[in-house]
Amino acid sequence: MYRALIVEDEPPILRKITSSLRAVSDAFDIEVAHDGQEAFEYLMNHPVDVVFTDIRMPIMDGLALSDKIRKLYPEICILIITGYYDYSYAKSAIQTGVFDYILKPLSSVEFRATIQRVEQHLDKQRSQRILQSLTNIASGQPNDDAEVFQNAGYQYLSAFLIVRNGYPYRFDESSTCEQIGEDEKGLLLEEIRGNEYLSAGKTVTFARDGYYQREIIILVLHTAEMRAGHGHLEGLLQRLQAACHGAVYHVGMETWSAGVANHAERVAGLRKRFEQAIIFGKSTLYVEEGTVHSGEPRNAPHIDAKEWKTEDDLRASVLRMMDWGKNNWITRFELQDLLDYVLESMEPPGGYDGRRTAKNRLDQLVSKCEGYPQLTHEVTALFRGMWKTQKHIGEPVNLDGREAVESIRVYIDTHYAEELTVQNLAERFGFNPSYLGQLFRKHTHLSLNQYIIQKRISVAANLIRNDASLTVKDIAMAVGYDDPLYFSRIFKRHTGFAPTELREKE
């Protein structure tokens, strides 16, 4: 439905236009006003698609009203109602942006033709706005067009996310991530449009590439309730695999009311839940009722930490695992699950808390590392830190954790300028924070924070003595302090001198 406002000060003509509009079209909800000022006040508080206005009216005439509408509401379609004696005014109005004019007395044939043109114009305008809204939603941009969808008669919006074999773009050094081809896109659209529920009423389908063409997002506005559930989409998954040589696919789908606010947030939420539902080695189907998996796991390397006898065994296993992941184009979430499987065969210090901390650290590594070489190095270091303090076959129990503490001390010595806390060091090396603090104090007779501060103060003192060009702020930043005043207080507390005093003394 469209909303029409008829502005006319003569009641008989107002009734005639209203009845004529209802006779030729059922596409309009009609409101009336009796002069330009009343009409403008209505427009400021209510959405309107088309305005029919007389020219000669008290308080504010039709041309003044039209001028205000064009400036403030340019999307509104304006039609001037005029007699032959006002025809020159009507022509002037059309030249300045009015859609058309209607001559009094009304001719039913001409009036019907004019209204048909208005409907075509409004249909095209609405279609363009809907397409732009769907584009914004798919791009993650905020939007407030729920009312546009509902006014066009759509009750539901369904979102489909389809991902083919692959992993985050930054992990692909050759820049050859698998992409979803045109044939696959055509198959996807054909299957989704063929859904018995989506095709039961009026629909609008929009598709676009995302994430370097490795993901397709399809948005469907529809009038019929989507109740197909898993069955139809399971069939889609199987047909995709059969048509595309058994490739692994992940399909996410959810439906919600077209009238909700900010559809882009709904799509982002679907993507997050969908990605979390992906299980290593299997095609995945995620819908709002739950998760369905089909397909057999790929032949991932079997890795059991209990079989490691030396650090070389550990490094070789991690390298074999990472190479397999890279060569098999697994997703980031598949890789996280693969690493979790290895973690399950280990016994991180700190029991359950230690295992949870180690898993969080693994997830961070996979999400933030800039490539496979760095990721392989970081994963090896993490597993080594846990392995050094676990009980495993072929090695005596390492009760004191001396080597683990030494590794952490070396890390602090080379990363003192970065943010260092007990929490992030525990996550990096796979320890429970409380356990790590006790272990470090046992072997160094210092708390972790004391050791970090001593290292930073020592480096800062050397900079003060050897480089007169550096300001106190420069030195503070160089050793990990953002606030030079705070750094000066810490420095004086540990050396007895402020940074400037030490420089003058030296």
Short mmCIF file of C-alpha atoms in Angstrom, two decimals:
data_model
loop_
_atom_site.label_atom_id
_atom_site.label_comp_id
_atom_site.label_asym_id
_atom_site.label_seq_id
_atom_site.Cartn_x
_atom_site.Cartn_y
_atom_site.Cartn_z
CA MET A 1 0.00 0.00 0.00
CA TYR A 2 0.97 3.61 -0.62
CA ARG A 3 -0.09 6.62 1.44
CA ALA A 4 -1.82 9.49 -0.39
CA LEU A 5 -2.60 12.97 0.95
CA ILE A 6 -5.26 14.98 -0.93
CA VAL A 7 -5.16 18.75 -0.30
CA GLU A 8 -8.24 20.64 -1.46
CA ASP A 9 -10.26 23.47 0.16
CA GLU A 10 -13.52 22.84 -1.73
CA PRO A 11 -15.42 19.88 -0.16
CA PRO A 12 -17.25 18.73 -3.33
CA ILE A 13 -13.99 18.55 -5.30
CA LEU A 14 -12.24 16.87 -2.37
CA ARG A 15 -14.94 14.17 -2.24
CA LYS A 16 -14.78 13.72 -6.03
CA ILE A 17 -10.99 13.22 -6.08
CA THR A 18 -11.14 10.84 -3.10
CA SER A 19 -13.90 8.69 -4.62
CA SER A 20 -12.21 8.72 -8.06
CA LEU A 21 -8.88 7.56 -6.58
CA ARG A 22 -10.59 4.72 -4.72
CA ALA A 23 -12.45 3.74 -7.88
CA VAL A 24 -9.34 3.38 -10.08
CA SER A 25 -6.87 1.90 -7.55
CA ASP A 26 -6.83 -0.02 -4.30
CA ALA A 27 -3.12 0.72 -3.74
CA PHE A 28 -3.61 3.86 -1.62
CA ASP A 29 -4.50 4.68 1.96
CA ILE A 30 -6.01 8.18 1.73
CA GLU A 31 -5.77 11.15 4.11
CA VAL A 32 -7.10 14.68 3.45
CA ALA A 33 -6.17 18.26 4.31
CA HIS A 34 -8.02 21.51 3.55
CA ASP A 35 -5.14 23.93 2.95
CA GLY A 36 -1.38 23.92 2.46
CA GLN A 37 -0.53 24.69 6.08
CA GLU A 38 -2.64 21.82 7.40
CA ALA A 39 -1.08 19.49 4.81
CA PHE A 40 2.46 20.52 5.71
CA GLU A 41 1.85 19.96 9.42
CA TYR A 42 0.53 16.48 8.60
CA LEU A 43 3.61 15.71 6.48
CA MET A 44 5.95 16.62 9.32
CA ASN A 45 4.42 13.90 11.48
CA HIS A 46 3.35 11.17 9.04
CA PRO A 47 5.01 9.34 6.12
CA VAL A 48 3.38 10.05 2.75
CA ASP A 49 4.17 8.71 -0.73
CA VAL A 50 2.06 10.97 -2.97
CA VAL A 51 0.40 14.38 -2.53
CA PHE A 52 -2.51 15.65 -4.66
CA THR A 53 -2.80 19.41 -4.13
CA ASP A 54 -4.98 22.21 -5.48
CA ILE A 55 -3.19 25.46 -6.42
CA ARG A 56 -5.51 28.15 -5.08
CA MET A 57 -6.07 27.64 -1.33
CA PRO A 58 -6.12 29.91 1.74
CA ILE A 59 -3.20 30.27 4.22
CA MET A 60 -0.69 28.38 2.02
CA ASP A 61 -1.35 27.72 -1.66
CA GLY A 62 -0.43 24.56 -3.56
CA LEU A 63 2.70 25.95 -5.22
CA ALA A 64 4.16 27.09 -1.88
CA LEU A 65 3.34 23.69 -0.40
CA SER A 66 4.96 21.93 -3.36
CA ASP A 67 8.11 24.02 -2.96
CA LYS A 68 8.40 23.05 0.72
CA ILE A 69 7.82 19.38 -0.06
CA ARG A 70 10.49 19.33 -2.78
CA LYS A 71 13.05 20.83 -0.41
CA LEU A 72 12.30 18.69 2.66
CA TYR A 73 10.79 15.49 1.23
CA PRO A 74 12.12 15.11 -2.33
CA GLU A 75 11.03 11.45 -2.52
CA ILE A 76 7.32 12.41 -2.31
CA CYS A 77 5.44 12.36 -5.62
CA ILE A 78 3.44 15.61 -6.15
CA LEU A 79 0.44 16.07 -8.46
CA ILE A 80 -1.10 19.50 -9.03
CA ILE A 81 -4.92 19.75 -9.29
CA THR A 82 -5.74 22.67 -11.57
CA GLY A 83 -8.43 24.22 -13.71
CA TYR A 84 -7.85 25.49 -17.24
CA TYR A 85 -7.48 29.04 -15.96
CA ASP A 86 -4.51 27.95 -13.78
CA TYR A 87 -2.85 25.87 -16.51
CA SER A 88 0.15 28.23 -16.79
CA TYR A 89 0.83 27.77 -13.07
CA ALA A 90 0.64 24.01 -13.45
CA LYS A 91 3.16 24.02 -16.30
CA SER A 92 5.53 26.11 -14.20
CA ALA A 93 5.18 23.67 -11.29
CA ILE A 94 5.93 20.67 -13.51
CA GLN A 95 9.10 22.37 -14.75
CA THR A 96 10.29 22.74 -11.15
CA GLY A 97 9.82 19.12 -10.13
CA VAL A 98 6.10 18.33 -9.76
CA PHE A 99 5.34 14.86 -11.16
CA ASP A 100 2.19 15.74 -13.15
CA TYR A 101 -1.02 17.74 -13.10
CA ILE A 102 -4.74 16.82 -13.05
CA LEU A 103 -7.27 19.04 -14.80
CA LYS A 104 -10.62 19.93 -13.25
CA PRO A 105 -13.25 18.77 -13.94
CA LEU A 106 -11.83 15.24 -13.72
CA SER A 107 -11.82 13.02 -16.78
CA SER A 108 -12.07 9.38 -15.65
CA VAL A 109 -9.93 8.12 -18.53
CA GLU A 110 -7.16 10.68 -18.06
CA PHE A 111 -7.31 10.32 -14.27
CA ARG A 112 -6.92 6.53 -14.50
CA ALA A 113 -3.93 6.89 -16.84
CA THR A 114 -2.31 9.44 -14.53
CA ILE A 115 -2.75 7.19 -11.48
CA GLN A 116 -1.23 4.25 -13.39
CA ARG A 117 1.85 6.37 -14.11
CA VAL A 118 2.02 7.37 -10.45
CA GLU A 119 1.86 3.72 -9.33
CA GLN A 120 4.60 2.75 -11.79
CA HIS A 121 6.76 5.59 -10.52
CA LEU A 122 6.18 4.63 -6.87
CA ASP A 123 6.79 0.93 -7.59
CA LYS A 124 10.11 1.73 -9.24
CA GLN A 125 11.09 4.10 -6.44
CA ARG A 126 10.23 1.49 -3.79
CA SER A 127 12.11 -1.26 -5.65
CA GLN A 128 15.22 0.91 -5.83
CA ARG A 129 14.98 1.70 -2.13
CA ILE A 130 14.50 -1.97 -1.24
CA LEU A 131 17.50 -2.95 -3.36
CA GLN A 132 19.62 -0.27 -1.69
CA SER A 133 18.42 -1.40 1.73
CA LEU A 134 19.36 -5.03 0.99
CA THR A 135 22.75 -3.86 -0.27
CA ASN A 136 23.31 -1.96 2.98
CA ILE A 137 22.21 -4.93 5.07
CA ALA A 138 24.56 -7.30 3.24
CA SER A 139 27.40 -4.78 3.68
CA GLY A 140 26.77 -4.49 7.41
CA GLN A 141 25.59 -0.87 7.25
CA PRO A 142 22.90 0.25 9.71
CA ASN A 143 19.49 0.73 8.13
CA ASP A 144 16.01 1.79 9.20
CA ASP A 145 13.97 0.52 6.28
CA ALA A 146 11.85 -2.05 8.10
CA GLU A 147 8.80 0.10 7.39
CA VAL A 148 9.63 0.11 3.67
CA PHE A 149 9.66 -3.70 3.63
CA GLN A 150 6.36 -3.93 5.49
CA ASN A 151 4.66 -1.27 3.37
CA ALA A 152 5.68 -3.26 0.30
CA GLY A 153 3.86 -6.26 1.76
CA TYR A 154 6.83 -8.34 2.92
CA GLN A 155 6.46 -10.06 6.28
CA TYR A 156 9.78 -11.95 6.47
CA LEU A 157 13.46 -11.60 5.64
CA SER A 158 15.54 -14.78 5.23
CA ALA A 159 19.33 -14.62 5.15
CA PHE A 160 21.54 -17.35 3.68
CA LEU A 161 25.33 -17.51 4.13
CA ILE A 162 27.24 -19.99 1.98
CA VAL A 163 30.97 -20.59 2.41
CA ARG A 164 33.14 -22.90 0.28
CA ASN A 165 36.43 -24.56 1.22
CA GLY A 166 38.85 -22.02 2.57
CA TYR A 167 40.17 -20.04 5.48
CA PRO A 168 40.83 -16.37 6.26
CA TYR A 169 42.42 -14.50 3.38
CA ARG A 170 45.47 -13.41 5.39
CA PHE A 171 46.43 -17.10 5.84
CA ASP A 172 46.71 -17.57 2.11
CA GLU A 173 50.16 -16.38 1.07
CA SER A 174 49.51 -17.26 -2.59
CA SER A 175 46.27 -15.26 -2.69
CA THR A 176 44.43 -18.15 -4.32
CA CYS A 177 41.61 -18.84 -1.87
CA GLU A 178 38.93 -21.01 -3.37
CA GLN A 179 36.09 -18.92 -4.69
CA ILE A 180 32.46 -19.72 -5.30
CA GLY A 181 32.09 -19.90 -9.08
CA GLU A 182 29.31 -18.54 -11.24
CA ASP A 183 27.86 -22.03 -11.80
CA GLU A 184 27.68 -22.57 -8.04
CA LYS A 185 26.04 -19.17 -7.54
CA GLY A 186 23.43 -20.06 -10.13
CA LEU A 187 22.75 -23.38 -8.43
CA LEU A 188 22.43 -21.70 -5.04
CA LEU A 189 19.95 -19.11 -6.29
CA GLU A 190 17.97 -21.73 -8.21
CA GLU A 191 17.67 -23.96 -5.15
CA ILE A 192 16.71 -21.12 -2.79
CA ARG A 193 14.21 -19.58 -5.17
CA GLY A 194 12.69 -23.02 -5.70
CA ASN A 195 11.87 -23.44 -2.04
CA GLU A 196 8.16 -24.13 -1.77
CA TYR A 197 7.67 -21.63 1.03
CA LEU A 198 9.77 -18.81 -0.39
CA SER A 199 8.13 -19.11 -3.79
CA ALA A 200 4.58 -19.28 -2.42
CA GLY A 201 4.10 -15.51 -2.44
CA LYS A 202 5.79 -12.29 -3.49
CA THR A 203 9.59 -12.35 -3.11
CA VAL A 204 12.66 -10.21 -3.71
CA THR A 205 16.02 -12.03 -3.87
CA PHE A 206 19.36 -10.26 -3.51
CA ALA A 207 22.81 -11.89 -3.69
CA ARG A 208 26.32 -10.51 -3.33
CA ASP A 209 29.86 -11.76 -2.83
CA GLY A 210 31.63 -11.29 0.45
CA TYR A 211 35.04 -12.02 1.95
CA TYR A 212 37.03 -12.19 -1.31
CA GLN A 213 34.26 -14.14 -3.10
CA ARG A 214 34.63 -17.02 -0.65
CA GLU A 215 31.23 -16.30 0.82
CA ILE A 216 27.88 -15.68 -0.79
CA ILE A 217 25.16 -13.88 1.13
CA ILE A 218 21.63 -14.20 -0.20
CA LEU A 219 18.79 -12.12 1.26
CA VAL A 220 15.19 -12.98 0.45
CA LEU A 221 12.19 -10.80 1.30
CA HIS A 222 9.04 -12.91 1.22
CA THR A 223 5.40 -12.97 2.26
CA ALA A 224 4.93 -16.64 3.16
CA GLU A 225 6.25 -18.05 6.43
CA MET A 226 9.43 -20.12 6.03
CA ARG A 227 8.77 -23.54 7.57
CA ALA A 228 10.89 -25.82 5.39
CA GLY A 229 13.35 -26.50 8.22
CA HIS A 230 16.32 -28.78 7.71
CA GLY A 231 14.89 -31.01 5.00
CA HIS A 232 15.05 -28.65 2.04
CA LEU A 233 18.44 -27.20 3.01
CA GLU A 234 19.95 -30.65 3.61
CA GLY A 235 18.98 -31.46 0.06
CA LEU A 236 20.60 -28.22 -1.08
CA LEU A 237 23.82 -29.17 0.72
CA GLN A 238 23.90 -32.61 -0.89
CA ARG A 239 23.22 -31.23 -4.38
CA LEU A 240 25.97 -28.65 -3.94
CA GLN A 241 28.47 -31.33 -2.99
CA ALA A 242 27.42 -33.59 -5.86
CA ALA A 243 27.57 -30.78 -8.42
CA CYS A 244 30.89 -29.44 -7.19
CA HIS A 245 32.95 -32.63 -6.79
CA GLY A 246 32.43 -33.17 -3.09
CA ALA A 247 33.69 -29.79 -1.92
CA VAL A 248 33.05 -28.95 1.71
CA TYR A 249 30.29 -26.36 2.14
CA HIS A 250 28.92 -24.48 5.09
CA VAL A 251 25.38 -23.11 4.75
CA GLY A 252 23.81 -20.86 7.36
CA MET A 253 20.19 -19.72 7.26
CA GLU A 254 17.83 -17.78 9.49
CA THR A 255 14.45 -16.07 9.08
CA TRP A 256 13.02 -13.16 11.04
CA SER A 257 10.30 -10.53 10.79
CA ALA A 258 10.81 -7.91 8.08
CA GLY A 259 9.62 -5.31 10.59
CA VAL A 260 12.52 -5.60 13.06
CA ALA A 261 15.02 -2.79 13.52
CA ASN A 262 18.54 -2.98 12.05
CA HIS A 263 18.63 -6.08 9.90
CA ALA A 264 22.41 -5.71 9.46
CA GLU A 265 22.90 -6.63 13.13
CA ARG A 266 20.72 -9.70 12.62
CA VAL A 267 22.90 -10.82 9.68
CA ALA A 268 26.05 -10.22 11.74
CA GLY A 269 24.56 -12.29 14.57
CA LEU A 270 23.71 -15.09 12.15
CA ARG A 271 27.26 -15.06 10.80
CA LYS A 272 28.73 -15.30 14.30
CA ARG A 273 26.47 -18.17 15.38
CA PHE A 274 26.93 -19.89 12.04
CA GLU A 275 30.73 -19.72 12.19
CA GLN A 276 30.71 -21.05 15.74
CA ALA A 277 28.63 -24.00 14.57
CA ILE A 278 31.18 -25.10 11.96
CA ILE A 279 32.77 -28.44 12.85
CA PHE A 280 36.12 -29.53 11.45
CA GLY A 281 36.13 -31.69 8.33
CA LYS A 282 32.39 -31.73 7.62
CA SER A 283 29.95 -29.80 5.54
CA THR A 284 27.79 -27.83 7.93
CA LEU A 285 24.20 -26.65 7.82
CA TYR A 286 23.16 -24.11 10.44
CA VAL A 287 19.55 -22.97 10.83
CA GLU A 288 17.79 -21.28 13.68
CA GLU A 289 16.50 -24.59 15.08
CA GLY A 290 20.00 -26.04 15.43
CA THR A 291 22.95 -27.45 13.54
CA VAL A 292 23.06 -30.36 11.10
CA HIS A 293 26.27 -31.86 9.75
CA SER A 294 26.71 -34.07 6.72
CA GLY A 295 29.71 -35.56 4.98
CA GLU A 296 32.62 -37.53 6.38
CA PRO A 297 35.60 -35.93 8.17
CA ARG A 298 38.66 -35.50 6.02
CA ASN A 299 41.76 -37.54 6.85
CA ALA A 300 43.40 -35.19 9.32
CA PRO A 301 46.76 -36.26 10.78
CA HIS A 302 46.50 -38.12 14.07
CA ILE A 303 48.39 -36.18 16.75
CA ASP A 304 48.67 -37.30 20.36
CA ALA A 305 50.82 -35.21 22.69
CA LYS A 306 51.46 -38.27 24.84
CA GLU A 307 53.55 -39.67 22.00
CA TRP A 308 55.99 -36.76 22.04
CA LYS A 309 59.38 -37.79 23.40
CA THR A 310 61.44 -34.73 22.46
CA GLU A 311 60.90 -31.14 21.38
CA ASP A 312 61.71 -32.23 17.84
CA ASP A 313 58.71 -34.58 17.99
CA LEU A 314 56.53 -31.68 19.12
CA ARG A 315 57.77 -29.34 16.38
CA ALA A 316 57.40 -32.01 13.69
CA SER A 317 53.83 -32.78 14.78
CA VAL A 318 52.77 -29.14 14.81
CA LEU A 319 54.39 -28.54 11.40
CA ARG A 320 52.67 -31.62 9.95
CA MET A 321 49.33 -30.49 11.34
CA MET A 322 49.66 -26.91 10.07
CA ASP A 323 50.82 -28.03 6.61
CA TRP A 324 47.87 -30.38 6.38
CA GLY A 325 45.50 -27.56 7.34
CA LYS A 326 46.98 -25.23 4.76
CA ASN A 327 46.99 -27.80 1.96
CA ASN A 328 43.42 -28.87 2.67
CA TRP A 329 42.01 -25.34 2.72
CA ILE A 330 40.33 -25.76 6.10
CA THR A 331 38.46 -22.86 7.63
CA ARG A 332 39.67 -20.89 10.61
CA PHE A 333 37.12 -22.61 12.80
CA GLU A 334 38.11 -26.03 11.51
CA LEU A 335 41.70 -25.19 12.36
CA GLN A 336 40.70 -24.14 15.86
CA ASP A 337 38.91 -27.44 16.34
CA LEU A 338 41.93 -29.38 15.06
CA LEU A 339 44.17 -27.61 17.58
CA ASP A 340 41.60 -28.29 20.29
CA TYR A 341 41.85 -32.00 19.52
CA VAL A 342 45.58 -31.84 20.20
CA LEU A 343 44.97 -29.85 23.36
CA GLU A 344 42.60 -32.55 24.58
CA SER A 345 45.50 -35.04 24.56
CA MET A 346 47.59 -32.76 26.78
CA GLU A 347 47.42 -31.97 30.47
CA PRO A 348 47.90 -28.19 30.81
CA PRO A 349 49.00 -26.99 34.26
CA GLY A 350 46.12 -25.83 36.40
CA GLY A 351 43.62 -28.54 35.44
CA TYR A 352 40.32 -27.33 33.95
CA ASP A 353 41.23 -23.63 34.29
CA GLY A 354 44.55 -24.27 32.58
CA ARG A 355 42.87 -26.10 29.70
CA ARG A 356 40.33 -23.29 29.28
CA THR A 357 43.09 -20.67 29.34
CA ALA A 358 45.09 -22.60 26.74
CA LYS A 359 42.02 -22.94 24.49
CA ASN A 360 41.33 -19.20 24.69
CA ARG A 361 44.94 -18.53 23.75
CA LEU A 362 44.69 -20.91 20.77
CA ASP A 363 41.55 -19.15 19.55
CA GLN A 364 43.30 -15.78 19.81
CA LEU A 365 46.30 -17.05 17.89
CA VAL A 366 44.22 -18.38 15.01
CA SER A 367 42.18 -15.17 14.86
CA LYS A 368 45.04 -12.68 15.02
CA CYS A 369 48.17 -14.22 13.48
CA GLU A 370 49.14 -12.70 10.15
CA GLY A 371 50.09 -15.91 8.36
CA TYR A 372 50.91 -19.59 8.64
CA PRO A 373 54.62 -19.17 9.49
CA GLN A 374 53.82 -16.92 12.45
CA LEU A 375 50.89 -19.11 13.50
CA THR A 376 53.06 -22.26 13.36
CA HIS A 377 55.72 -20.58 15.51
CA GLU A 378 53.20 -19.32 18.08
CA VAL A 379 51.34 -22.64 18.34
CA THR A 380 54.63 -24.50 18.76
CA ALA A 381 55.66 -22.13 21.57
CA LEU A 382 52.31 -22.52 23.31
CA PHE A 383 52.34 -26.32 23.13
CA ARG A 384 55.98 -26.39 24.21
CA GLY A 385 55.18 -24.33 27.30
CA MET A 386 52.45 -26.77 28.32
CA TRP A 387 54.42 -29.86 27.36
CA LYS A 388 57.40 -28.78 29.45
CA THR A 389 55.30 -28.96 32.61
CA GLN A 390 53.09 -31.97 31.87
CA LYS A 391 53.51 -35.63 32.68
CA HIS A 392 54.06 -37.53 29.42
CA ILE A 393 55.38 -40.88 28.31
CA GLY A 394 59.16 -41.28 28.18
CA GLU A 395 60.00 -38.24 30.31
CA PRO A 396 60.17 -37.80 34.09
CA VAL A 397 57.59 -35.50 35.67
CA ASN A 398 58.83 -31.89 35.54
CA LEU A 399 57.63 -30.81 38.97
CA ASP A 400 59.49 -27.51 39.28
CA GLY A 401 58.79 -26.07 35.82
CA ARG A 402 62.25 -24.45 35.72
CA GLU A 403 62.48 -24.54 31.92
CA ALA A 404 59.02 -23.02 31.53
CA VAL A 405 59.97 -20.14 33.86
CA GLU A 406 63.17 -19.59 31.88
CA SER A 407 61.18 -19.39 28.65
CA ILE A 408 58.88 -16.79 30.21
CA ARG A 409 61.85 -14.80 31.54
CA VAL A 410 63.43 -14.73 28.08
CA TYR A 411 60.13 -13.63 26.58
CA ILE A 412 59.88 -10.72 29.05
CA ASP A 413 63.48 -9.72 28.34
CA THR A 414 62.66 -9.33 24.63
CA HIS A 415 59.09 -7.97 24.88
CA TYR A 416 59.36 -5.53 27.79
CA ALA A 417 58.03 -2.66 25.64
CA GLU A 418 54.72 -4.48 25.09
CA GLU A 419 51.74 -4.80 27.41
CA LEU A 420 52.75 -7.53 29.89
CA THR A 421 50.46 -8.84 32.60
CA VAL A 422 50.23 -12.07 34.55
CA GLN A 423 47.00 -12.79 32.66
CA ASN A 424 48.34 -12.40 29.13
CA LEU A 425 51.58 -14.22 29.94
CA ALA A 426 49.56 -17.08 31.41
CA GLU A 427 47.43 -17.25 28.26
CA ARG A 428 50.49 -17.13 25.99
CA PHE A 429 52.26 -19.99 27.75
CA GLY A 430 49.21 -22.07 28.64
CA PHE A 431 49.15 -21.66 32.43
CA ASN A 432 46.57 -20.82 35.01
CA PRO A 433 47.49 -17.24 36.15
CA SER A 434 47.62 -18.13 39.85
CA TYR A 435 49.74 -21.21 39.21
CA LEU A 436 52.11 -19.27 36.96
CA GLY A 437 52.62 -16.58 39.61
CA GLN A 438 53.53 -19.20 42.20
CA LEU A 439 55.83 -21.05 39.80
CA PHE A 440 57.69 -17.89 38.75
CA ARG A 441 58.23 -16.70 42.34
CA LYS A 442 59.48 -20.16 43.34
CA HIS A 443 62.34 -20.05 40.81
CA THR A 444 63.20 -16.32 40.74
CA HIS A 445 62.16 -15.14 44.21
CA LEU A 446 60.34 -12.32 42.43
CA SER A 447 56.78 -11.84 41.38
CA LEU A 448 56.15 -11.54 37.65
CA ASN A 449 55.30 -7.84 38.03
CA GLN A 450 58.50 -7.22 39.99
CA TYR A 451 60.59 -8.89 37.30
CA ILE A 452 58.85 -6.92 34.51
CA ILE A 453 59.42 -3.60 36.34
CA GLN A 454 63.07 -4.41 37.09
CA LYS A 455 63.70 -5.21 33.42
CA ARG A 456 62.04 -2.01 32.24
CA ILE A 457 63.89 0.18 34.79
CA SER A 458 67.23 -1.41 33.82
CA VAL A 459 66.67 -0.74 30.10
CA ALA A 460 65.43 2.80 30.81
CA ALA A 461 68.54 3.60 32.90
CA ASN A 462 70.80 2.48 30.06
CA LEU A 463 68.89 4.67 27.60
CA ILE A 464 69.20 7.68 29.91
CA ARG A 465 72.96 7.18 30.23
CA ASN A 466 73.69 6.47 26.58
CA ASP A 467 71.30 8.62 24.50
CA ALA A 468 70.90 12.26 25.52
CA SER A 469 68.59 12.96 22.58
CA LEU A 470 65.74 10.92 24.10
CA THR A 471 63.10 12.71 26.15
CA VAL A 472 61.54 11.19 29.26
CA LYS A 473 58.41 10.49 27.20
CA ASP A 474 60.49 8.72 24.52
CA ILE A 475 62.15 6.51 27.12
CA ALA A 476 58.86 5.76 28.87
CA MET A 477 57.28 4.63 25.57
CA ALA A 478 60.38 2.57 24.72
CA VAL A 479 60.01 0.47 27.86
CA GLY A 480 56.25 0.00 27.87
CA TYR A 481 54.80 3.02 29.75
CA ASP A 482 52.27 5.30 28.05
CA ASP A 483 52.27 7.86 30.89
CA PRO A 484 55.68 9.59 31.41
CA LEU A 485 54.65 10.93 34.84
CA TYR A 486 53.76 7.45 36.06
CA PHE A 487 57.02 6.13 34.59
CA SER A 488 59.01 8.85 36.41
CA ARG A 489 57.43 7.90 39.75
CA ILE A 490 58.16 4.18 39.22
CA PHE A 491 61.72 4.99 38.12
CA LYS A 492 62.46 7.12 41.18
CA ARG A 493 60.92 4.55 43.54
CA HIS A 494 63.35 1.89 42.27
CA THR A 495 66.53 3.95 41.65
CA GLY A 496 66.23 6.86 44.08
CA PHE A 497 66.46 9.33 41.20
CA ALA A 498 63.99 10.85 38.77
CA PRO A 499 64.98 10.23 35.11
CA THR A 500 66.13 13.86 34.71
CA GLU A 501 68.11 13.66 37.97
CA LEU A 502 69.93 10.53 36.84
CA ARG A 503 70.84 12.18 33.53
CA GLU A 504 72.24 15.25 35.32
CA LYS A 505 74.13 13.04 37.77
CA GLU A 506 75.69 11.02 34.99
#
